[in-house]
Amino acid sequence: MQEKVIILDFGSQTTQLIARRLRELNVYCEILPYNKFPKDDPTVIGVILSGSPFSVYDEKAFRLNLADIPAALPILGICYGAQFMAYENGGSVEPAGSREYGRAKLSFVNSNDPLLADVSVGDQVWMSHGDTITSLPTGWEVIASTHDVKVGAYAVPGEKRWGVQFHPEVFHSECGTTILRNFVEKICGSKRDWSAASFIETTVAALREQLGNDKVVLGLSGGVDSSVAAVLLNKAIGDRLTCIFVDHGLLRKDEFTSVLRDYEGLGLNVIGVDASQKFFSELAGVEEPERKRKIIGKGFIDVFDAEAHKIVDVKWLAQGTIYPDCIESLSITGTTIKSHHNVGGLPEKMNLKLCEPLRLLFKDEVRAVGRELGMPERLISRHPFPGPGLAVRILGDITPEKVRILQEADDIFIQGLRDWGLYDQVWQAGAILLPVRSVGVMGDERTYEQAVALRAVTSTDAMTADWARLPYDFLAKVSNDIINKVKGVNRVAYDISSKPPATIEWE
Ligand code: XMP
């Protein structure tokens, strides 16, 4: 059984970071809404209470019945979590004189406390709070302070309860990892055995149990998430998994055939469907970006559904949904439910049970699992690519000729990034075909042809992004190659917009 730490989410922006840090410590953890503590789960070895945008004394503040958590389970409260435990037990929490934000140094540390082993006076922590604990419940002990914050951290003698006012999960808390490691290792007794290999072992066993002899269908996109999900499922149930890879005609140059070959090489039972004619005819004359997306989304579902129906007796639809998508859908305010970008609506339409074996993994963990499964690096470290493909990179209406032009230009750009060792330094890159023509001169001839924009960005999560500072020499070479080799293009521009206010894709 996989031991786990539960992180109860009171709405802090850094809750996901707590999970990241624990996973980096090889500790499996799950984020749950603050009021969803799993009472009867014997695999839980400890609990962390996150920060919150609220004050504990706010009427609307999120409250948890602390008695729901067995006394034997260690709890670490972080910021609001620490204040909440103190407040609920008779301590006082008040607005700090001024909002405390930023770096602070520990001025007192009781390093005999197991939480603070190897932490010293002078270590830097990160503060971000408007409230402060002004008095602790009787008998509770201050175990760390900063110049401005007396109750920097506390312990409850004889009980397995700790609180820290600062944020150990934030990079700027230099001793943060030590504190989290102390909590999980010394206090919760974690074996710290979470790894890609252990994930594969437990997940394959769990999938066999969940799926029995049922048949499963999965839509492959060529992206890392669906590919890893497929290989994992294949390991669990072999040919009872059928994968469907739909070519909407808007993939990168030669991508359909090369990725299909990779999939077959991995031993997947995969059906490749060339539906490009259907998509081209449905998209003909359509310029509006959202309509393009809708047409492609619906077309994809139709093709997938028709193929899946040819398989007798399918019970499950598998998807490569990953953790960040799920955390958003757990959002405690209850407003955001993010449907899977490419196959939204598919589970409802097909009336199948949903199987999402990667739903608890972060992106880098998905990659680690893929590598552990022996998948080729070109599938694992592939840039993200939008579900609607080149349709959202051809501004204006779409024709097969425009797709050809863009595929050629994009291919030169991407191949160039690989040749120059730049591919892995950018988050994502691609070419965009602009709906303008401009005058040029080639040899003795005047040209009047289309312009292509190149886009390459750095990012960690696609929520924000900056334009990649690619070397001028590289851009010069790629621009030259595109103009010389791609018939129909006589001008290349480089997009230097960041997100926000721009987005990564142009449509
Ligand atoms: P934007 O353009 O919103 O893109 O900054 C953020 C990330 O999402 C990708 N993207 C999509 N992916 N279906 C997808 O699967 C879509 O409709 C879609 N739109 C944008 C984009 O490539 C970038 O990685």
Coordinates of C-alpha atoms and ligand atoms in Angstrom, one line a residue:
M1 CA 0.0 0.0 0.0
Q2 CA 1.3 3.4 -0.9
E3 CA 1.6 5.6 2.2
K4 CA 0.6 9.2 1.7
V5 CA 0.4 12.7 3.2
I6 CA -2.8 14.6 2.8
I7 CA -2.6 18.3 2.1
L8 CA -5.8 20.0 3.0
D9 CA -6.3 23.0 0.8
F10 CA -7.7 26.2 2.3
G11 CA -7.2 28.1 -0.9
S12 CA -3.6 29.3 -0.8
Q13 CA -1.8 30.0 -4.1
T14 CA 1.1 27.9 -2.8
T15 CA -0.8 24.7 -2.0
Q16 CA 0.4 23.0 -5.2
L17 CA 4.0 24.0 -4.3
I18 CA 3.7 22.1 -1.0
A19 CA 2.7 19.0 -3.0
R20 CA 5.6 19.5 -5.4
R21 CA 8.1 19.8 -2.6
L22 CA 6.8 16.6 -1.0
R23 CA 6.9 14.7 -4.2
E24 CA 10.5 15.9 -4.7
L25 CA 11.2 14.4 -1.3
N26 CA 9.9 11.1 -2.7
V27 CA 6.8 11.3 -0.6
Y28 CA 3.5 10.6 -2.2
C29 CA 0.8 13.2 -1.3
E30 CA -2.6 14.3 -2.4
I31 CA -4.3 17.7 -2.2
L32 CA -7.9 17.6 -1.0
P33 CA -10.3 20.4 -0.3
Y34 CA -10.1 21.6 3.4
N35 CA -13.3 19.8 4.4
K36 CA -12.7 16.5 2.6
F37 CA -10.3 14.7 5.0
P38 CA -10.5 11.0 4.3
K39 CA -11.4 9.7 7.7
D40 CA -10.9 6.0 7.2
D41 CA -7.9 5.8 5.0
P42 CA -5.2 3.7 6.7
T43 CA -2.5 4.8 4.2
V44 CA -2.5 8.4 5.5
I45 CA 0.6 9.1 7.6
G46 CA 0.3 12.8 8.1
V47 CA -1.6 16.0 7.3
I48 CA -0.6 19.4 6.2
L49 CA -3.0 22.4 6.5
S50 CA -2.3 25.0 3.8
G51 CA -2.5 28.7 3.8
S52 CA -5.6 30.7 2.8
P53 CA -6.7 34.0 1.5
F54 CA -8.9 34.4 4.5
S55 CA -8.3 35.4 8.1
V56 CA -9.3 32.8 10.7
Y57 CA -11.7 35.2 12.3
D58 CA -13.5 36.0 9.0
E59 CA -17.1 34.8 8.9
K60 CA -16.5 33.2 5.5
A61 CA -13.2 31.6 6.5
F62 CA -12.9 27.9 5.7
R63 CA -13.2 25.8 8.8
L64 CA -12.3 22.2 9.4
N65 CA -13.4 20.1 12.4
L66 CA -9.9 19.3 13.7
A67 CA -11.4 16.4 15.7
D68 CA -12.0 14.7 12.4
I69 CA -8.2 14.1 12.2
P70 CA -7.1 11.3 14.6
A71 CA -4.8 12.4 17.3
A72 CA -2.3 9.8 16.2
L73 CA -1.8 11.5 12.8
P74 CA 0.8 14.3 12.8
I75 CA -0.4 17.7 11.5
L76 CA 1.7 20.6 10.2
G77 CA -0.2 23.9 9.8
I78 CA 1.3 26.3 7.4
C79 CA 0.5 30.0 7.8
Y80 CA -3.3 30.1 8.0
G81 CA -3.2 26.4 8.9
A82 CA -1.0 27.2 11.9
Q83 CA -3.2 30.2 12.9
F84 CA -6.3 28.1 12.5
M85 CA -5.1 25.3 14.9
A86 CA -4.0 27.9 17.4
Y87 CA -7.2 29.9 17.1
E88 CA -9.5 26.8 17.4
N89 CA -7.7 25.9 20.6
G90 CA -8.1 29.2 22.4
G91 CA -5.1 31.1 21.1
S92 CA -5.3 34.7 19.6
V93 CA -4.8 35.7 16.1
E94 CA -4.8 39.4 15.1
P95 CA -4.0 41.5 12.1
A96 CA -0.2 42.2 12.0
G97 CA 0.8 45.8 12.4
S98 CA 1.7 45.8 8.7
R99 CA 1.4 43.0 6.3
E100 CA 4.5 40.9 6.5
Y101 CA 5.8 39.9 3.1
G102 CA 9.2 38.7 2.0
R103 CA 12.4 37.3 3.4
A104 CA 13.1 37.1 7.2
K105 CA 15.8 35.5 9.2
L106 CA 15.2 33.1 12.1
S107 CA 16.4 34.8 15.3
F108 CA 15.5 31.9 17.7
V109 CA 15.3 28.2 16.9
N110 CA 14.7 25.3 19.2
S111 CA 16.6 22.7 17.1
N112 CA 15.9 20.0 19.6
D113 CA 12.3 19.9 18.3
P114 CA 12.2 17.2 15.6
L115 CA 10.5 19.7 13.1
L116 CA 13.6 22.0 13.3
A117 CA 16.4 19.5 13.4
D118 CA 19.3 20.9 11.3
V119 CA 17.6 24.4 11.2
S120 CA 19.7 27.2 12.7
V121 CA 19.4 30.8 13.8
G122 CA 20.1 33.1 10.8
D123 CA 18.3 30.7 8.3
Q124 CA 16.1 32.6 5.8
V125 CA 12.4 32.0 5.6
W126 CA 9.6 33.5 3.5
M127 CA 6.8 35.3 5.2
S128 CA 3.5 36.2 3.5
H129 CA 0.7 37.0 5.9
G130 CA -1.6 39.8 7.2
D131 CA -2.3 38.1 10.5
T132 CA -0.1 36.9 13.3
I133 CA -0.5 34.6 16.3
T134 CA -0.4 36.9 19.3
S135 CA -0.8 34.3 21.9
L136 CA -0.7 30.5 21.8
P137 CA -3.1 28.2 23.7
T138 CA -1.9 27.3 27.2
G139 CA 1.1 24.9 27.1
W140 CA 1.9 25.3 23.4
E141 CA 5.5 26.2 22.8
V142 CA 7.2 28.6 20.5
I143 CA 10.0 26.8 18.7
A144 CA 11.1 29.5 16.3
S145 CA 10.9 33.3 15.9
T146 CA 12.0 36.0 13.6
H147 CA 12.8 39.6 14.6
D148 CA 9.2 40.7 13.8
V149 CA 7.2 37.5 14.4
K150 CA 7.5 35.9 17.9
V151 CA 5.4 32.8 17.0
G152 CA 7.4 31.9 13.9
A153 CA 6.8 28.2 14.6
Y154 CA 5.2 26.3 17.4
A155 CA 4.9 22.7 18.8
V156 CA 2.2 21.2 21.1
P157 CA 4.0 19.2 23.8
G158 CA 2.6 15.7 24.0
E159 CA 0.6 16.0 20.8
K160 CA 1.5 15.6 17.2
R161 CA 0.7 19.1 16.2
W162 CA 3.1 21.7 14.7
G163 CA 2.6 25.1 13.1
V164 CA 4.8 27.4 11.0
Q165 CA 3.9 31.0 10.2
F166 CA 6.2 31.2 7.2
H167 CA 6.1 29.2 4.0
P168 CA 8.6 26.3 3.9
E169 CA 7.3 25.3 0.5
V170 CA 8.5 28.5 -1.2
F171 CA 11.9 28.5 -2.8
H172 CA 13.1 31.5 -0.7
S173 CA 12.7 29.6 2.5
E174 CA 16.2 28.2 2.5
C175 CA 15.5 25.8 5.4
G176 CA 12.0 25.0 4.0
T177 CA 13.0 21.7 2.5
T178 CA 14.7 20.6 5.7
I179 CA 11.6 21.4 7.7
L180 CA 9.3 19.5 5.3
R181 CA 11.7 16.6 5.2
N182 CA 11.8 16.6 9.1
F183 CA 8.0 16.6 9.2
V184 CA 7.5 13.7 6.8
E185 CA 10.6 11.6 7.8
K186 CA 11.1 12.2 11.5
I187 CA 7.5 13.0 12.5
C188 CA 5.3 11.1 10.1
G189 CA 7.8 8.2 9.7
S190 CA 7.6 8.3 5.9
K191 CA 9.7 5.7 4.1
R192 CA 10.1 8.2 1.2
D193 CA 9.8 5.5 -1.3
W194 CA 7.7 7.3 -3.9
S195 CA 9.3 7.1 -7.4
A196 CA 8.4 6.6 -11.0
A197 CA 9.2 2.9 -10.6
S198 CA 7.0 2.5 -7.5
F199 CA 4.2 4.5 -9.2
I200 CA 4.3 2.2 -12.2
E201 CA 4.2 -0.9 -10.0
T202 CA 1.3 0.2 -7.9
T203 CA -0.6 1.7 -10.8
V204 CA -0.3 -1.3 -13.0
A205 CA -1.6 -3.5 -10.2
A206 CA -4.4 -1.1 -9.4
L207 CA -5.4 -0.9 -13.1
R208 CA -5.5 -4.7 -13.4
E209 CA -7.8 -4.8 -10.5
Q210 CA -10.0 -1.9 -11.6
L211 CA -10.3 -3.0 -15.2
G212 CA -10.4 -6.8 -14.9
N213 CA -11.1 -8.3 -18.3
D214 CA -12.8 -5.1 -19.6
K215 CA -11.8 -3.5 -22.9
V216 CA -10.5 0.1 -22.9
V217 CA -10.2 2.7 -25.6
L218 CA -7.9 5.7 -25.5
G219 CA -7.3 8.7 -27.8
L220 CA -3.7 9.4 -28.6
S221 CA -2.7 12.9 -29.6
G222 CA 1.1 12.4 -30.0
G223 CA 1.6 14.4 -26.8
V224 CA 3.4 13.1 -23.8
D225 CA 0.4 12.6 -21.5
S226 CA -1.7 10.5 -23.7
S227 CA 1.3 8.5 -24.9
V228 CA 2.5 7.7 -21.3
A229 CA -1.1 6.8 -20.3
A230 CA -1.3 4.4 -23.2
V231 CA 2.0 2.6 -22.5
L232 CA 1.1 2.3 -18.8
L233 CA -2.3 0.8 -19.7
N234 CA -0.7 -1.4 -22.2
K235 CA 1.6 -2.8 -19.6
A236 CA -1.4 -3.5 -17.3
I237 CA -3.9 -5.0 -19.8
G238 CA -2.0 -5.5 -23.1
D239 CA -4.2 -5.7 -26.2
R240 CA -7.4 -5.1 -24.3
L241 CA -6.4 -1.5 -24.7
T242 CA -7.1 -0.1 -28.2
C243 CA -5.6 3.3 -29.0
I244 CA -7.1 5.6 -31.6
F245 CA -4.9 8.3 -33.2
V246 CA -6.9 10.7 -35.4
D247 CA -5.1 12.7 -38.0
H248 CA -7.2 15.9 -38.5
G249 CA -4.7 17.0 -41.2
L250 CA -3.4 19.8 -39.0
L251 CA -0.5 18.0 -37.4
R252 CA 3.1 18.9 -38.0
K253 CA 4.9 17.8 -41.2
D254 CA 5.1 14.0 -41.3
E255 CA 4.0 13.8 -37.7
F256 CA 1.1 11.4 -38.2
T257 CA 3.3 8.7 -39.8
S258 CA 6.3 9.1 -37.6
V259 CA 4.4 9.1 -34.3
L260 CA 2.2 6.2 -35.5
R261 CA 5.5 4.3 -36.1
D262 CA 6.7 5.2 -32.6
Y263 CA 3.5 3.9 -31.1
E264 CA 3.6 0.7 -33.1
G265 CA 7.2 0.3 -32.0
L266 CA 6.1 0.5 -28.4
G267 CA 3.8 -2.4 -28.9
L268 CA 0.6 -0.4 -28.7
N269 CA -2.5 -1.7 -30.3
V270 CA -3.2 1.5 -32.3
I271 CA -5.5 2.4 -35.1
G272 CA -4.5 5.5 -37.1
V273 CA -7.4 7.3 -38.8
D274 CA -6.7 9.7 -41.5
A275 CA -9.7 12.1 -41.3
S276 CA -8.1 15.1 -42.9
Q277 CA -10.5 15.4 -45.8
K278 CA -13.5 15.6 -43.4
F279 CA -11.8 18.3 -41.4
F280 CA -10.6 20.3 -44.4
S281 CA -14.1 20.3 -45.8
E282 CA -15.8 21.3 -42.5
L283 CA -13.3 24.1 -42.0
A284 CA -13.4 25.5 -45.5
G285 CA -14.0 29.3 -45.3
V286 CA -14.1 29.4 -41.5
E287 CA -12.0 32.3 -40.1
E288 CA -13.3 32.8 -36.6
P289 CA -10.9 31.1 -34.1
E290 CA -13.5 29.8 -31.7
R291 CA -15.5 28.3 -34.5
K292 CA -12.4 26.5 -35.8
R293 CA -11.9 25.0 -32.3
K294 CA -15.5 24.0 -32.1
I295 CA -15.5 22.3 -35.5
I296 CA -12.3 20.4 -34.7
G297 CA -13.5 19.4 -31.2
K298 CA -16.8 18.1 -32.5
G299 CA -15.2 16.4 -35.6
F300 CA -12.7 14.7 -33.3
I301 CA -15.4 13.3 -31.1
D302 CA -17.4 12.1 -34.1
V303 CA -14.4 10.3 -35.7
F304 CA -13.2 8.8 -32.4
D305 CA -16.7 7.7 -31.4
A306 CA -17.3 6.0 -34.8
E307 CA -13.9 4.1 -34.5
A308 CA -14.5 3.2 -30.9
H309 CA -17.9 1.7 -31.8
K310 CA -16.2 -0.7 -34.1
I311 CA -14.6 -2.4 -31.1
V312 CA -17.0 -4.8 -29.5
D313 CA -17.9 -4.3 -25.9
V314 CA -15.7 -1.4 -24.8
K315 CA -16.4 -0.4 -21.2
W316 CA -13.8 2.3 -20.5
L317 CA -12.5 5.5 -22.0
A318 CA -8.9 6.2 -20.8
Q319 CA -7.5 9.7 -20.9
G320 CA -4.1 11.3 -20.2
T321 CA -5.5 13.9 -17.7
I322 CA -2.8 15.0 -15.3
Y323 CA -2.8 16.5 -11.8
P324 CA -2.8 20.2 -12.6
D325 CA -6.1 19.7 -14.5
C326 CA -7.6 17.9 -11.6
I327 CA -6.5 20.3 -8.9
E328 CA -8.2 23.0 -10.8
S329 CA -11.4 21.1 -11.0
L330 CA -11.2 20.5 -7.2
S331 CA -11.0 24.3 -6.8
I332 CA -12.6 25.0 -3.4
T333 CA -14.6 28.0 -4.7
G334 CA -16.3 25.4 -6.9
T335 CA -16.3 27.6 -10.0
T336 CA -13.7 26.1 -12.3
I337 CA -14.1 22.7 -13.8
K338 CA -11.7 22.3 -16.6
S339 CA -12.7 19.9 -19.2
H340 CA -9.9 18.1 -21.0
H341 CA -8.9 20.3 -23.9
N342 CA -9.2 17.9 -26.7
V343 CA -11.8 15.4 -25.8
G344 CA -14.2 17.5 -23.8
G345 CA -17.7 16.0 -24.0
L346 CA -16.4 12.6 -25.1
P347 CA -17.1 10.6 -21.9
E348 CA -20.7 11.9 -21.7
K349 CA -21.3 11.1 -25.4
M350 CA -19.9 7.7 -25.3
N351 CA -21.4 6.5 -22.0
L352 CA -18.2 4.9 -20.9
K353 CA -16.5 4.7 -17.5
L354 CA -13.5 7.0 -17.2
C355 CA -10.0 5.8 -16.5
E356 CA -7.3 8.4 -15.8
P357 CA -4.2 6.7 -14.6
L358 CA -2.0 9.8 -14.6
R359 CA -4.5 12.1 -12.8
L360 CA -2.3 12.4 -9.7
L361 CA 1.0 13.2 -11.5
F362 CA 2.7 16.5 -12.3
K363 CA 4.1 16.9 -15.8
D364 CA 7.7 16.2 -14.9
E365 CA 6.6 13.1 -13.1
V366 CA 4.7 11.9 -16.2
R367 CA 7.9 12.3 -18.1
A368 CA 9.8 10.4 -15.5
V369 CA 7.3 7.6 -15.7
G370 CA 7.6 7.6 -19.5
R371 CA 11.4 7.2 -19.3
E372 CA 11.1 4.5 -16.7
L373 CA 8.7 2.7 -19.1
G374 CA 11.4 2.9 -21.8
M375 CA 9.7 5.3 -24.1
P376 CA 11.9 7.1 -26.7
E377 CA 13.1 10.6 -25.6
R378 CA 11.5 12.2 -28.7
L379 CA 8.1 11.3 -27.4
I380 CA 8.9 12.2 -23.8
S381 CA 10.4 15.6 -24.2
R382 CA 8.2 16.8 -27.1
H383 CA 6.9 20.4 -26.9
P384 CA 3.3 20.9 -26.1
F385 CA 1.1 21.2 -29.2
P386 CA -2.4 22.5 -29.2
G387 CA -5.3 20.0 -29.8
P388 CA -6.6 22.0 -32.8
G389 CA -3.1 21.9 -34.3
L390 CA -2.0 24.2 -37.1
A391 CA -5.6 25.4 -37.4
V392 CA -4.9 28.0 -34.6
R393 CA -1.6 28.9 -36.3
I394 CA -3.1 29.7 -39.7
L395 CA -4.8 33.1 -39.2
G396 CA -7.9 33.3 -41.4
D397 CA -9.4 30.5 -43.4
I398 CA -7.7 27.1 -43.8
T399 CA -6.7 25.4 -47.0
P400 CA -4.6 22.4 -47.7
E401 CA -2.1 24.7 -49.5
K402 CA -1.7 26.9 -46.4
V403 CA -1.3 23.9 -44.2
R404 CA 1.5 22.7 -46.5
I405 CA 3.3 26.1 -46.4
L406 CA 3.1 26.2 -42.7
Q407 CA 4.2 22.6 -42.2
E408 CA 7.3 23.3 -44.3
A409 CA 8.2 26.5 -42.4
D410 CA 7.5 25.0 -39.0
D411 CA 9.6 22.0 -39.9
I412 CA 12.6 24.1 -40.8
F413 CA 12.2 26.0 -37.5
I414 CA 11.8 23.0 -35.3
Q415 CA 14.5 21.0 -37.0
G416 CA 16.8 24.0 -36.7
L417 CA 16.1 24.2 -32.9
R418 CA 17.1 20.6 -32.6
D419 CA 20.2 21.0 -34.8
W420 CA 21.4 24.0 -32.7
G421 CA 20.7 22.3 -29.4
L422 CA 18.0 24.8 -28.6
Y423 CA 14.9 22.6 -28.6
D424 CA 15.1 21.6 -25.0
Q425 CA 15.8 25.1 -23.9
V426 CA 12.4 26.4 -24.9
W427 CA 9.0 25.4 -23.6
Q428 CA 7.3 25.5 -27.0
A429 CA 7.9 26.7 -30.5
G430 CA 6.2 26.9 -33.8
A431 CA 5.5 29.0 -36.9
I432 CA 2.4 31.0 -37.6
L433 CA 1.1 31.8 -41.1
L434 CA -0.1 35.4 -41.3
P435 CA -2.9 36.5 -43.5
V436 CA -0.8 39.3 -45.1
R437 CA 1.2 39.5 -48.2
S438 CA 4.2 41.7 -48.6
V439 CA 6.5 42.7 -51.4
G440 CA 10.0 41.2 -51.7
V441 CA 12.6 40.6 -54.3
M442 CA 14.1 37.3 -55.3
G443 CA 16.8 37.3 -57.9
D444 CA 15.6 39.8 -60.4
E445 CA 12.0 39.1 -59.6
R446 CA 9.5 41.1 -57.5
T447 CA 7.6 38.8 -55.2
Y448 CA 4.3 39.3 -53.4
E449 CA 3.9 36.5 -50.9
Q450 CA 2.9 35.5 -47.4
A451 CA 4.6 36.3 -44.1
V452 CA 5.4 33.7 -41.4
A453 CA 5.9 34.6 -37.7
L454 CA 8.1 32.4 -35.6
R455 CA 7.1 32.0 -31.9
A456 CA 9.3 30.4 -29.2
V457 CA 8.6 30.8 -25.5
T458 CA 10.1 29.9 -22.2
S459 CA 7.7 28.9 -19.5
T460 CA 7.2 26.4 -16.6
D461 CA 3.4 25.8 -16.9
A462 CA 2.1 27.8 -19.9
M463 CA 0.2 30.1 -17.6
T464 CA 2.8 32.7 -18.1
A465 CA 5.5 32.7 -20.7
D466 CA 8.2 34.9 -22.1
W467 CA 9.6 35.0 -25.6
A468 CA 12.8 33.0 -25.9
R469 CA 15.9 35.0 -26.5
L470 CA 17.1 32.8 -29.4
P471 CA 20.5 33.7 -30.9
Y472 CA 20.4 36.1 -33.8
D473 CA 22.6 33.9 -35.9
F474 CA 20.1 31.1 -35.4
L475 CA 17.2 33.3 -36.3
A476 CA 19.0 34.6 -39.4
K477 CA 19.7 31.0 -40.6
V478 CA 16.2 29.8 -40.1
S479 CA 14.7 32.9 -41.7
N480 CA 17.0 32.5 -44.7
D481 CA 16.1 28.8 -45.0
I482 CA 12.4 29.4 -44.8
I483 CA 12.4 32.1 -47.4
N484 CA 14.6 30.2 -49.8
K485 CA 12.9 26.8 -49.4
V486 CA 9.3 27.4 -48.7
K487 CA 7.5 28.4 -51.8
G488 CA 4.9 31.1 -51.0
V489 CA 6.8 32.8 -48.2
N490 CA 9.0 35.9 -48.6
R491 CA 9.1 37.3 -45.1
V492 CA 9.8 36.0 -41.6
A493 CA 9.1 37.9 -38.3
Y494 CA 9.9 36.8 -34.7
D495 CA 7.2 37.3 -32.1
I496 CA 8.6 39.1 -29.0
S497 CA 5.4 39.3 -26.9
S498 CA 5.2 37.8 -23.5
K499 CA 2.1 36.2 -21.9
P500 CA 0.3 38.0 -20.5
P501 CA -0.7 40.2 -22.2
A502 CA -0.3 38.1 -25.3
T503 CA -1.0 34.3 -25.3
I504 CA 1.3 31.6 -26.6
E505 CA -0.9 30.7 -29.6
W506 CA -2.1 33.5 -31.9
E507 CA -5.7 32.2 -32.0
Ligands
XMP1 P1 -2.3 30.0 -24.8 O1 -2.4 30.3 -26.3 O2 -3.6 30.0 -24.1 O3 -1.8 28.5 -24.7 O4 -1.3 30.8 -24.1 C1 -1.4 27.9 -23.5 C2 -1.0 26.4 -23.8 O5 -2.1 25.7 -24.2 C3 -2.0 25.2 -25.5 N1 -3.3 25.3 -26.1 C4 -4.1 24.2 -26.4 N2 -3.9 22.9 -26.1 N3 -6.0 22.4 -27.0 C5 -4.9 22.0 -26.5 O6 -4.7 20.8 -26.3 C6 -6.3 23.7 -27.3 O7 -7.3 24.1 -27.8 C7 -5.2 24.7 -26.9 N4 -5.1 26.0 -27.0 C8 -3.9 26.4 -26.6 C9 -0.9 26.1 -26.1 O8 -0.2 25.4 -27.2 C10 0.0 26.3 -25.0 O9 0.9 25.2 -24.7

